[in-house]
Amino acid sequence: MSRVIAVSNRVARPRGGSKSAGGLAVGVLAALKEHGGLWFGWNGRTVRGEPGDVTLEEDGRISYATIDLNEQAYELYYNGFSNTSLWPICHYLLGFFRYERREFDAYRRVNALFARKLLPLLQPDDLIWVHDYHLIPLASELRRAGARQPIGFYLHVPFPDIEVLRVLPVYRELLRSLCAYDVVGFQTPRDLRCFKEAIAERDIGGLERADRRNTRPAAPMHADAFPIGIDVDDCQALAMESGEQDNVRRMVRHLHGRQLLIGVDRLDYSKGLPDRFRAFARLLENYPAIRNHVSYLQIAPATRSGVRAYAEIRQELEQLAGKINGEFADIDWVPIRYLNRAFDRPTLMAFFREASVGLVTPLRDGMNLVAKEFIAAQDETDPGVLVLSQLAGAAEELTEAVLVNPYDVDGVADGVHRALSMPREERVERHASMLATLRRNDITAWRSRFVDALLAARQ
Ligand code: ADP
């Protein structure tokens, strides 16, 4: 059986203590679990000079091959081009966008370094699966270095509309790099449409054909939507088994019978947290009878601390939470509990199960796995209600959620109020329909479809 070689910017070791590695790590691990394979990427350490040799570690059927990165290269490639140019563009948040040519140069150099270090580890019948926006040029670099294996790329974030993409000075170069892959996968049909429209531009298509002649006269590139799913049974089992854990019982005790609203996100400006806090305040303003009957728990561990916008949003949220609690709290009630830390999966799933409302209101999101996990973790006979942003990829599948526009503070407040007062029968019906959707397209289906597409590319 072919090995799957997963490549991502960061390798999240299961025993590395990283509790909040995000949706990408969940997906990559799932991709490797069944077949076994190799996960290649950065180890999280930076060094002053040249990065050293690849470190290899085994853990069951999965091998981990990791490298250091030079301190300055990391700053320019990761904090710079990846997270200050590409991330805002992909999330349609142009106010956060900035471009520096030297950051793009470093991005290309780090991709070339990844290719050089990965190449000696490859075997002829491997399937290479590259993950996310940090590594778009990797296939062209690998081909240039002589790799002949099928190479696929999966974009975990949204693919923006061409008119937004055009803001990026080097967008054509990135589109051409994408065309060097055998398989290119997106979260939703909408992302796929945007990609197809972008590469339909005459000059991109022409260069694509020329590039392909130079590098690999193989079958045409296959582009498709592969919406990422979750392990439904695992989430369900964790949610049911973990209810008696000490931290879950403590959380429930402090509710004193109030209805729980929960949000779980990385602390990222794309997650719409300030607007979500404002919508919660608007809920308390517009529906005063609800005061002292609900408790909002927001879990949001800090990420990407090297990017200024992330430090700023952290400050903004602390101020907002303080202001809202100052305005509405009572001697026996704190409206918002805002925790800047990660929790393990069992605890999160049990928290979800206790909640009456799951708040998932990103300003834009590739998929949003939290939305799916929230549904899977519910008690099917008395489920909570998902309030979901129309601008998350998950909204294309979870159409029975209460769908809201995350920018519309009053609209989100109304949506939450509707969720809180929804009759049980309606909750059960909506939940059953969404659970069936999650089962039809779970994490196994996602991985199998992508690996099959890579195998087909080899033939
Ligand atoms: P993103 O990949 O942008 O972070 P997703 O919602 O797609 O967003 O995936 C987030 C993943 O990380 C989910 O599996 C979620 O359970 C997990 N996660 C998010 N926040 C936390 C946290 N505070 N503690 C632990 N895990 C978290």
Coordinates of N, CA and C in Angstrom, one line a residue, residues 113 212 237:
L113 N 13.3 25.1 0.6 CA 14.0 24.4 1.6 C 13.2 23.1 2.0
R212 N 3.5 23.1 -17.4 CA 3.3 21.7 -17.3 C 4.2 21.0 -18.4
A237 N -18.7 10.0 21.6 CA -18.2 9.1 22.8 C -17.5 10.0 23.8

